[in-house]
PDB file of C-alpha atoms in Angstrom:
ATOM      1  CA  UNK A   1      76.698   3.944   3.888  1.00  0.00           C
ATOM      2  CA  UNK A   2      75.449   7.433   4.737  1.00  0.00           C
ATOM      3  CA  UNK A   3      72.003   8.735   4.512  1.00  0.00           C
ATOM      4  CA  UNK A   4      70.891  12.228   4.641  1.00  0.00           C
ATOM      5  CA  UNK A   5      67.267  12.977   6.103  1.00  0.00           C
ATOM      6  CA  UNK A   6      65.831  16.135   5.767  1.00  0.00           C
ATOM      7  CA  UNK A   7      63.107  18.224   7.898  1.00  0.00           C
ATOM      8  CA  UNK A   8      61.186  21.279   8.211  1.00  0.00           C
ATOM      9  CA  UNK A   9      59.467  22.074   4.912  1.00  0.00           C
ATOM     10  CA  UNK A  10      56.254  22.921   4.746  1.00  0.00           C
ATOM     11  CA  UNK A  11      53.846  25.966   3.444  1.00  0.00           C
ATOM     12  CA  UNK A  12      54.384  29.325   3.865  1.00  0.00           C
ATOM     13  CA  UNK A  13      53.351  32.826   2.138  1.00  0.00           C
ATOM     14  CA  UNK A  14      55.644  34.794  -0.099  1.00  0.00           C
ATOM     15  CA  UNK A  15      58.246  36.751   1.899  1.00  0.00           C
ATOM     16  CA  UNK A  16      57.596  34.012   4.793  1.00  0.00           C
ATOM     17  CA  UNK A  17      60.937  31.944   5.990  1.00  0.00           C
ATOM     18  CA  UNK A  18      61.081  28.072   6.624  1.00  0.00           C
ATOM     19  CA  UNK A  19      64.319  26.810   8.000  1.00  0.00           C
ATOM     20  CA  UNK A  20      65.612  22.917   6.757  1.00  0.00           C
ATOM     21  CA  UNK A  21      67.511  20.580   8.807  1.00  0.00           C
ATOM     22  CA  UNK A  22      68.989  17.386   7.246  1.00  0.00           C
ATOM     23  CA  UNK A  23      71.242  14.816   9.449  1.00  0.00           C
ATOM     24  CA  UNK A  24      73.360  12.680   7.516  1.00  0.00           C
ATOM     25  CA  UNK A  25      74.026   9.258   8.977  1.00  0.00           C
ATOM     26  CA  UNK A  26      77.094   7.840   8.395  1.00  0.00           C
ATOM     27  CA  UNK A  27      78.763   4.533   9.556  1.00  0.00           C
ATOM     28  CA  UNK A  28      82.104   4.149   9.013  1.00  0.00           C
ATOM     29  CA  UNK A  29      82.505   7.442   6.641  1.00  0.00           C
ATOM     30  CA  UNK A  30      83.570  10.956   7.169  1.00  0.00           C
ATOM     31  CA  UNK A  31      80.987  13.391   5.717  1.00  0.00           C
ATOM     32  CA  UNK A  32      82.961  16.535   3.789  1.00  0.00           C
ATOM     33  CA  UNK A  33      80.714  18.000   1.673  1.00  0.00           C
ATOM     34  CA  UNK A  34      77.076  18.944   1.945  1.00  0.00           C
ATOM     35  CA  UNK A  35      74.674  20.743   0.153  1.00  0.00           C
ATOM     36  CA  UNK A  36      70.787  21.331  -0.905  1.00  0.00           C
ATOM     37  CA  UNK A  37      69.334  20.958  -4.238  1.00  0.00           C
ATOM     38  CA  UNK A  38      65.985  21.389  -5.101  1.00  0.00           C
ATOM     39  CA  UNK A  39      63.064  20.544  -7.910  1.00  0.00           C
ATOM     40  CA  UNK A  40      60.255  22.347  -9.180  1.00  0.00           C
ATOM     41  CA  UNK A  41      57.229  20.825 -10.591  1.00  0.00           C
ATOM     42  CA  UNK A  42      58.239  20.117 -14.198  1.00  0.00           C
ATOM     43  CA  UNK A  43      61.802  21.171 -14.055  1.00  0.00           C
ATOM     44  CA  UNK A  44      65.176  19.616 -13.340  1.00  0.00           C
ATOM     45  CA  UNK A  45      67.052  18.841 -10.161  1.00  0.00           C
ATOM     46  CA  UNK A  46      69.713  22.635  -9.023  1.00  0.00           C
ATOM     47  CA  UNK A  47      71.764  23.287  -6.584  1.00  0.00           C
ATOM     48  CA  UNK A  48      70.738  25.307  -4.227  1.00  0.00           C
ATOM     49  CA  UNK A  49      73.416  25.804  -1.052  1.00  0.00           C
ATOM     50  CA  UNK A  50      76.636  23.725   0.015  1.00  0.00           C
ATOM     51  CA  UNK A  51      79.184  23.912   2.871  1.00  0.00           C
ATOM     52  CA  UNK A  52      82.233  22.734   3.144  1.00  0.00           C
ATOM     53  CA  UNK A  53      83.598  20.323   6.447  1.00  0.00           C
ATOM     54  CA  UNK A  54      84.492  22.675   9.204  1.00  0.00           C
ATOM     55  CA  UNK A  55      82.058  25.233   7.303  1.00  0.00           C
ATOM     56  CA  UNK A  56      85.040  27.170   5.951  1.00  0.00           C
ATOM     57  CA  UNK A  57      82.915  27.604   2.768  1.00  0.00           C
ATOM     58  CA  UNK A  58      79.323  28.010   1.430  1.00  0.00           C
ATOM     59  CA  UNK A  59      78.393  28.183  -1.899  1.00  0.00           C
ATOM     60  CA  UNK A  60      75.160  29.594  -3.205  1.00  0.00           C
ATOM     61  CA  UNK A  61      73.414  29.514  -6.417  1.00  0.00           C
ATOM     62  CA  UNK A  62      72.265  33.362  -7.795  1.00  0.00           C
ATOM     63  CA  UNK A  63      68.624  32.203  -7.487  1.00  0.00           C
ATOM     64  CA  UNK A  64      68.758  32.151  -3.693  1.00  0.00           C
ATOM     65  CA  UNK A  65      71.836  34.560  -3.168  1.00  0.00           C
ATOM     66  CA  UNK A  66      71.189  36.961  -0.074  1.00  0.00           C
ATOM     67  CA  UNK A  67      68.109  35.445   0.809  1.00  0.00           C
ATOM     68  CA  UNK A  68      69.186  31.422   2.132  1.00  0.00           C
ATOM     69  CA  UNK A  69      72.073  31.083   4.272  1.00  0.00           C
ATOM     70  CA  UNK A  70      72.934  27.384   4.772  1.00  0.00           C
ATOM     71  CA  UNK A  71      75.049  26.936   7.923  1.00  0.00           C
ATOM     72  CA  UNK A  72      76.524  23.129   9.683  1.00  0.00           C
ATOM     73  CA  UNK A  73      76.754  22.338  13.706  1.00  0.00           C
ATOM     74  CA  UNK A  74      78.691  19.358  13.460  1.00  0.00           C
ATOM     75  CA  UNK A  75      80.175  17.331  10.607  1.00  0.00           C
ATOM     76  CA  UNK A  76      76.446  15.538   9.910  1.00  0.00           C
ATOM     77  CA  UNK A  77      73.963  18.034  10.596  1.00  0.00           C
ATOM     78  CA  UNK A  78      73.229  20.917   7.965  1.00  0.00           C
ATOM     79  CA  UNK A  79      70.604  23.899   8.089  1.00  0.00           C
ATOM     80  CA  UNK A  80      69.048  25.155   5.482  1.00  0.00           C
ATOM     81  CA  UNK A  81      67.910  28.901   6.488  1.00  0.00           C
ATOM     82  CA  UNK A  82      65.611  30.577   3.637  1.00  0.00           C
ATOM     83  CA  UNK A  83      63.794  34.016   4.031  1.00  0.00           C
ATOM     84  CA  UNK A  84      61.852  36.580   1.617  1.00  0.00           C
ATOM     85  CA  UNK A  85      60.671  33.408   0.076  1.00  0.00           C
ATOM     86  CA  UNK A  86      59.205  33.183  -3.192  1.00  0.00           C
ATOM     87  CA  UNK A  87      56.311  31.242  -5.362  1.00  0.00           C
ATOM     88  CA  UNK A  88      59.337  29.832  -7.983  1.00  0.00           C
ATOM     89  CA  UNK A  89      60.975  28.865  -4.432  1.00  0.00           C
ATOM     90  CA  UNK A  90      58.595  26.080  -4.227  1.00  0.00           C
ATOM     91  CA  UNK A  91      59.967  22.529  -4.831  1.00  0.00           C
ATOM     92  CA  UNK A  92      61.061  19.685  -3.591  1.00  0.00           C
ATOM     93  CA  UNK A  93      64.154  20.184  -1.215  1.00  0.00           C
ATOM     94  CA  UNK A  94      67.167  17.171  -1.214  1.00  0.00           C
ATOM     95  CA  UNK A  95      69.655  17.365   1.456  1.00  0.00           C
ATOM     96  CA  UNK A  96      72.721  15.728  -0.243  1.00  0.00           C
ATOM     97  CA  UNK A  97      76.127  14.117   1.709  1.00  0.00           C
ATOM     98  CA  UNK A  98      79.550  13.558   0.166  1.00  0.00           C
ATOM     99  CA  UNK A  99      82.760  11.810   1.731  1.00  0.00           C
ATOM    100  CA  UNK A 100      84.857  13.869  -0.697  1.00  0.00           C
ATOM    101  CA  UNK A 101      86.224  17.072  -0.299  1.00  0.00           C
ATOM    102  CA  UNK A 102      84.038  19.766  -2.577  1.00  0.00           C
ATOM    103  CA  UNK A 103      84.705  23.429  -3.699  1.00  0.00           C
ATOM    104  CA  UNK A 104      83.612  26.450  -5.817  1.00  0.00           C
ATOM    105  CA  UNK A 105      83.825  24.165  -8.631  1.00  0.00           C
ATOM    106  CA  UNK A 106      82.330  21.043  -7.363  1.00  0.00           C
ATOM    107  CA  UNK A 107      79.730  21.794  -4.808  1.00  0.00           C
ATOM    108  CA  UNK A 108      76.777  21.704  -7.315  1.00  0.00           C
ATOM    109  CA  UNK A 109      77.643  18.424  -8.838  1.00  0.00           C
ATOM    110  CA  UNK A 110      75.281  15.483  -8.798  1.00  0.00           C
ATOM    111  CA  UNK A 111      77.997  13.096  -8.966  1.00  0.00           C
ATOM    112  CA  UNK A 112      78.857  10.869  -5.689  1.00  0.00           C
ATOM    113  CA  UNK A 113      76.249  11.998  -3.701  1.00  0.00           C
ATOM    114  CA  UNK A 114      73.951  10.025  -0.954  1.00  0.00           C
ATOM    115  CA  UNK A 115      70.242  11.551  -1.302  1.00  0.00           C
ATOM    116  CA  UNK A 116      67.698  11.765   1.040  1.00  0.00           C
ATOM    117  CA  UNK A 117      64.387  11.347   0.589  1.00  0.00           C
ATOM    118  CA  UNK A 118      63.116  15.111   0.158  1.00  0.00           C
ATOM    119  CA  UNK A 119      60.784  17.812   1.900  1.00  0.00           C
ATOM    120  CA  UNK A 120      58.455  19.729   0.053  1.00  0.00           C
ATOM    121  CA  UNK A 121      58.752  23.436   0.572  1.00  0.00           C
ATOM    122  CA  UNK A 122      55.218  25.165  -0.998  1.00  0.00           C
ATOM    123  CA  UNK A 123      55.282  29.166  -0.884  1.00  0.00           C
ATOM    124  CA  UNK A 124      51.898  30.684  -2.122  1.00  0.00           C
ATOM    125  CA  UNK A 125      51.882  33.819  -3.259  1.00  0.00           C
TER     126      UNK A 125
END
């Protein structure tokens, strides 16, 4: 079983920064994949940022391109760093583990993740 908990949202003003951590518990599993989604009020579940094991690769979506840098310390433990934030930045922020290997092509899948629970990042304008 592994299960991701995040940290760190909170409120902050547009152009403010808020910095995520989620750990990812993991018994008997090797965690290879990791990445942050988020939801808005009203609107689906996107991917936001994912890194690769060893943090070879990150993958960002254009929304948050140049402005969130997502970076790991150890094979559990991923940051999610976000500056010159923005009112449609608000939502609710997932922190999501996967024992498989993932890629340009696969980070932003839904598919054969473990959730956790959410942190609600608010930025006012």
């Amino acid at each position: 079983q592994v299960q991701p908990v995040e940290s760190g949202g909170g409120s902050v003003q547009a152009g403010g920064s808020l910095k995520l951590s989620c750990a990812a518990s993991a018994d008997r599993y090797s965690v290879l994949c990791m990445a942050w989604f988020r939801q808005a009020p009203g609107k689906g579940r996107e991917a936001v940022a994912g890194i690769s094991l060893g943090a070879t690769r990150k993958y960002y979506s254009d929304a948050v391109k140049g402005r969130f840098t997502i970076s790991r310390d150890n094979t559990r433990t991923v940051y999610l760093e976000m500056s010159s934030l923005k009112p449609e930045d608000t939502a609710m922020y997932y922190c999501a583990a996967r024992t498989a290997y993932c890629d340009s092509s696969t980070w932003y899948l839904e598919d054969n993740n473990y959730w956790g629970q959410g942190t609600l990042v608010t930025v006012s304008s």
